[in-house]
Amino acid sequence: MTTKIKLTDWETVTAELQQFGAAGEVNISDDSIRVEFGSAYIEVTKEGTIRTGMPLHELEHEGDVTLLVDHENNAISIQTDELDYTFRRP
């Protein structure tokens, strides 16, 4: 099942990323959440910044975004009008 979330629903963003990161390390502050799996990470802030990184590439986006969290396929898709990017849990 895929969960579709807007960053304005911070409570759901936090809950979904905590579940997604259960096999890694999850760090939560008042305004951000970062999930790390070794050298790969995804970080989301309340203000609307998303950063991801893996050994061969990084992504940073600011602004309105929809997250599609797919726990069954270990993936989070980041979608905007200009961007469709998928972060896969290693």
Coordinates of N, CA, C and O in Angstrom, one line a residue:
M1 N 0.8 -1.2 0.0 CA 0.0 0.0 0.0 C 0.9 1.3 0.0 O 1.9 1.3 0.7
T2 N 0.5 2.2 -0.8 CA 1.2 3.5 -0.9 C 0.5 4.6 -0.2 O -0.8 4.7 -0.4
T3 N 1.2 5.3 0.6 CA 0.5 6.4 1.3 C 1.0 7.8 0.7 O 2.2 8.0 0.5
K4 N 0.0 8.6 0.3 CA 0.3 9.9 -0.3 C 0.2 11.0 0.8 O -0.8 11.1 1.5
I5 N 1.3 11.8 0.9 CA 1.3 12.8 2.0 C 1.8 14.1 1.4 O 2.7 14.2 0.6
K6 N 1.2 15.2 1.9 CA 1.7 16.6 1.7 C 2.5 16.9 2.9 O 2.3 16.5 4.1
L7 N 3.6 17.7 2.7 CA 4.4 18.1 3.9 C 3.7 18.9 4.9 O 4.1 19.0 6.1
T8 N 2.6 19.5 4.6 CA 1.8 20.3 5.5 C 1.2 19.4 6.6 O 0.8 19.8 7.7
D9 N 1.1 18.1 6.3 CA 0.6 17.1 7.3 C 1.8 16.5 8.0 O 2.2 15.3 7.8
W10 N 2.4 17.3 8.8 CA 3.7 17.0 9.4 C 3.6 15.7 10.3 O 4.5 14.9 10.4
E11 N 2.5 15.6 11.0 CA 2.4 14.4 11.9 C 2.4 13.1 11.1 O 3.1 12.1 11.5
T12 N 1.8 13.1 10.0 CA 1.8 11.9 9.1 C 3.2 11.7 8.5 O 3.6 10.6 8.4
V13 N 3.8 12.8 8.0 CA 5.1 12.7 7.5 C 6.1 12.0 8.5 O 6.8 11.1 8.2
T14 N 6.0 12.5 9.7 CA 6.9 12.0 10.8 C 6.6 10.5 11.0 O 7.5 9.7 11.1
A15 N 5.3 10.1 11.1 CA 5.0 8.7 11.4 C 5.4 7.8 10.3 O 6.0 6.7 10.5
E16 N 5.2 8.2 9.0 CA 5.5 7.4 7.9 C 7.0 7.2 7.7 O 7.5 6.2 7.4
L17 N 7.8 8.3 7.9 CA 9.2 8.2 7.8 C 9.8 7.4 9.0 O 10.8 6.7 8.8
Q18 N 9.2 7.5 10.1 CA 9.7 6.6 11.2 C 9.5 5.2 10.9 O 10.4 4.4 11.1
Q19 N 8.4 4.8 10.3 CA 8.1 3.5 9.9 C 9.1 3.0 8.8 O 9.7 2.0 8.8
F20 N 9.2 3.9 7.8 CA 10.1 3.6 6.7 C 11.6 3.4 7.1 O 12.3 2.6 6.6
G21 N 12.0 4.2 8.1 CA 13.4 4.1 8.6 C 13.6 3.1 9.7 O 14.7 3.1 10.3
A22 N 12.6 2.3 10.1 CA 12.8 1.3 11.2 C 14.0 0.5 11.1 O 14.6 0.1 12.1
A23 N 14.5 0.1 9.9 CA 15.7 -0.7 9.7 C 17.0 0.1 9.7 O 18.0 -0.4 9.6
G24 N 16.8 1.4 9.8 CA 18.0 2.3 9.8 C 18.1 3.2 11.1 O 17.7 2.7 12.1
E25 N 18.5 4.4 10.9 CA 18.6 5.3 12.0 C 17.7 6.5 11.7 O 17.8 7.1 10.7
V26 N 16.8 6.8 12.7 CA 15.9 7.9 12.5 C 16.2 9.0 13.5 O 16.3 8.7 14.7
N27 N 16.4 10.3 13.0 CA 16.6 11.4 13.9 C 15.5 12.4 13.7 O 15.3 12.9 12.6
I28 N 14.8 12.8 14.8 CA 13.7 13.7 14.7 C 13.9 14.9 15.5 O 14.4 14.8 16.7
S29 N 13.7 16.1 15.0 CA 13.7 17.3 15.7 C 12.3 18.0 15.6 O 11.5 17.4 14.9
D30 N 12.2 19.2 16.1 CA 10.9 19.9 16.0 C 10.5 20.2 14.6 O 9.3 20.2 14.2
D31 N 11.5 20.4 13.7 CA 11.2 20.9 12.4 C 11.8 20.0 11.3 O 11.8 20.4 10.1
S32 N 12.4 18.8 11.6 CA 12.9 18.0 10.5 C 13.0 16.5 11.0 O 12.9 16.2 12.2
I33 N 13.1 15.7 10.0 CA 13.3 14.2 10.3 C 14.3 13.7 9.2 O 14.2 14.1 8.1
R34 N 15.3 13.0 9.7 CA 16.3 12.4 8.8 C 16.4 10.9 9.1 O 16.4 10.5 10.2
V35 N 16.3 10.2 8.0 CA 16.4 8.7 8.0 C 17.7 8.3 7.3 O 17.9 8.7 6.2
E36 N 18.5 7.5 8.0 CA 19.8 7.1 7.4 C 19.9 5.6 7.3 O 19.5 4.9 8.3
F37 N 20.4 5.1 6.2 CA 20.8 3.7 6.0 C 22.2 3.7 5.6 O 22.5 3.7 4.4
G38 N 23.1 3.6 6.5 CA 24.5 3.7 6.2 C 24.9 5.0 5.5 O 24.6 6.1 6.1
S39 N 25.3 5.0 4.2 CA 25.7 6.2 3.5 C 24.5 6.8 2.7 O 24.7 7.8 2.1
A40 N 23.3 6.2 2.8 CA 22.2 6.7 2.1 C 21.2 7.4 3.1 O 21.1 7.0 4.3
Y41 N 20.6 8.5 2.7 CA 19.7 9.2 3.6 C 18.6 10.0 2.9 O 18.7 10.3 1.7
I42 N 17.5 10.3 3.6 CA 16.5 11.2 3.2 C 16.2 12.0 4.4 O 16.1 11.6 5.5
E43 N 16.1 13.3 4.1 CA 15.8 14.3 5.2 C 14.7 15.2 4.7 O 14.7 15.7 3.6
V44 N 13.7 15.5 5.5 CA 12.6 16.3 5.2 C 12.4 17.4 6.3 O 12.5 17.0 7.5
T45 N 12.2 18.6 5.9 CA 11.9 19.7 6.9 C 10.5 20.2 6.8 O 9.9 20.1 5.7
K46 N 10.0 20.7 7.9 CA 8.6 21.3 7.9 C 8.5 22.4 6.9 O 7.4 22.7 6.4
E47 N 9.6 23.2 6.7 CA 9.6 24.3 5.8 C 9.5 23.9 4.3 O 9.3 24.7 3.5
G48 N 9.7 22.6 4.0 CA 9.5 22.1 2.7 C 10.8 21.8 1.9 O 10.8 21.8 0.7
T49 N 11.9 21.6 2.6 CA 13.1 21.1 2.0 C 13.2 19.6 2.1 O 13.0 19.1 3.2
I50 N 13.6 19.0 1.0 CA 13.9 17.6 1.0 C 15.3 17.4 0.4 O 15.6 17.9 -0.6
R51 N 16.0 16.6 1.2 CA 17.4 16.2 0.7 C 17.5 14.7 0.7 O 17.0 14.1 1.7
T52 N 18.1 14.2 -0.3 CA 18.4 12.8 -0.3 C 19.8 12.6 -0.7 O 20.4 13.5 -1.4
G53 N 20.4 11.5 -0.4 CA 21.8 11.3 -0.8 C 22.1 9.8 -0.8 O 21.6 9.0 0.1
M54 N 22.9 9.4 -1.8 CA 23.5 8.1 -1.9 C 24.9 8.2 -2.4 O 25.2 9.3 -2.8
P55 N 25.7 7.2 -2.4 CA 27.1 7.4 -2.8 C 27.3 8.1 -4.1 O 28.3 8.8 -4.3
L56 N 26.4 7.9 -5.1 CA 26.7 8.4 -6.4 C 25.9 9.6 -6.8 O 26.0 10.2 -7.9
H57 N 24.9 10.0 -5.9 CA 24.1 11.2 -6.3 C 23.4 11.8 -5.1 O 23.3 11.1 -4.0
E58 N 23.0 13.0 -5.2 CA 22.3 13.7 -4.2 C 21.1 14.5 -4.8 O 21.2 14.8 -6.0
L59 N 20.1 14.8 -4.0 CA 19.0 15.6 -4.5 C 18.6 16.6 -3.4 O 18.6 16.2 -2.2
E60 N 18.3 17.8 -3.8 CA 17.8 18.8 -2.9 C 16.7 19.6 -3.6 O 16.8 20.0 -4.7
H61 N 15.5 19.6 -2.9 CA 14.4 20.3 -3.5 C 13.7 21.2 -2.4 O 13.6 20.7 -1.2
E62 N 13.3 22.4 -2.7 CA 12.6 23.2 -1.8 C 11.2 23.6 -2.4 O 11.2 23.9 -3.6
G63 N 10.2 23.6 -1.6 CA 8.9 24.0 -2.1 C 7.9 22.9 -1.9 O 8.1 21.8 -1.3
D64 N 6.7 23.1 -2.6 CA 5.6 22.2 -2.5 C 5.9 20.8 -3.1 O 6.5 20.7 -4.1
V65 N 5.6 19.8 -2.3 CA 5.9 18.4 -2.8 C 4.9 17.4 -2.2 O 4.3 17.7 -1.2
T66 N 4.7 16.4 -2.9 CA 3.9 15.2 -2.4 C 4.9 14.1 -2.3 O 5.7 13.8 -3.1
L67 N 4.8 13.4 -1.1 CA 5.5 12.2 -0.9 C 4.6 11.0 -1.0 O 3.5 11.0 -0.5
L68 N 5.1 10.0 -1.7 CA 4.4 8.7 -1.9 C 5.3 7.7 -1.2 O 6.3 7.3 -1.7
V69 N 4.8 7.2 0.0 CA 5.6 6.2 0.7 C 5.0 4.8 0.5 O 3.9 4.6 0.7
D70 N 5.9 4.0 -0.1 CA 5.5 2.6 -0.4 C 6.4 1.7 0.4 O 7.5 1.3 0.1
H71 N 5.8 1.3 1.6 CA 6.5 0.4 2.5 C 6.8 -1.0 1.9 O 7.8 -1.6 2.2
E72 N 5.8 -1.5 1.1 CA 6.0 -2.8 0.5 C 7.2 -2.9 -0.4 O 7.9 -3.9 -0.5
N73 N 7.5 -1.8 -1.2 CA 8.6 -1.8 -2.1 C 9.8 -1.0 -1.6 O 10.7 -0.7 -2.4
N74 N 9.7 -0.6 -0.3 CA 10.9 0.1 0.3 C 11.3 1.4 -0.5 O 12.4 1.6 -0.7
A75 N 10.3 2.2 -0.8 CA 10.6 3.4 -1.6 C 9.7 4.6 -1.2 O 8.6 4.4 -0.7
I76 N 10.3 5.8 -1.4 CA 9.6 7.0 -1.2 C 9.8 7.8 -2.5 O 10.9 8.0 -3.0
S77 N 8.6 8.2 -3.1 CA 8.7 9.0 -4.3 C 8.4 10.4 -4.0 O 7.5 10.7 -3.1
I78 N 9.2 11.3 -4.6 CA 9.0 12.8 -4.3 C 8.5 13.3 -5.6 O 9.1 13.2 -6.7
Q79 N 7.3 13.9 -5.6 CA 6.6 14.4 -6.8 C 6.3 15.9 -6.7 O 5.7 16.3 -5.7
T80 N 6.6 16.6 -7.7 CA 6.2 18.0 -7.9 C 5.8 18.1 -9.4 O 5.8 17.1 -10.2
D81 N 5.4 19.3 -9.8 CA 5.1 19.5 -11.2 C 6.3 19.3 -12.1 O 6.2 18.9 -13.2
E82 N 7.5 19.5 -11.6 CA 8.8 19.4 -12.4 C 9.6 18.2 -12.0 O 10.6 17.9 -12.7
L83 N 9.3 17.5 -11.0 CA 10.1 16.4 -10.4 C 9.4 15.2 -10.1 O 8.3 15.2 -9.5
D84 N 10.0 14.0 -10.5 CA 9.4 12.7 -10.1 C 10.7 11.9 -9.7 O 11.3 11.4 -10.6
Y85 N 11.0 11.8 -8.5 CA 12.2 11.1 -8.0 C 11.9 10.0 -7.0 O 11.0 10.2 -6.1
T86 N 12.5 8.9 -7.1 CA 12.2 7.8 -6.1 C 13.5 7.5 -5.3 O 14.5 7.2 -5.9
F87 N 13.4 7.5 -4.0 CA 14.4 7.1 -3.1 C 14.1 5.7 -2.7 O 13.0 5.4 -2.1
R88 N 15.0 4.7 -2.9 CA 14.8 3.3 -2.5 C 15.7 3.0 -1.3 O 16.9 3.3 -1.3
R89 N 15.1 2.4 -0.3 CA 15.8 2.0 0.9 C 16.8 0.9 0.5 O 16.4 -0.1 -0.2
P90 N 18.1 1.1 0.8 CA 19.1 0.1 0.4 C 18.9 -1.2 1.2 O 18.3 -1.2 2.2

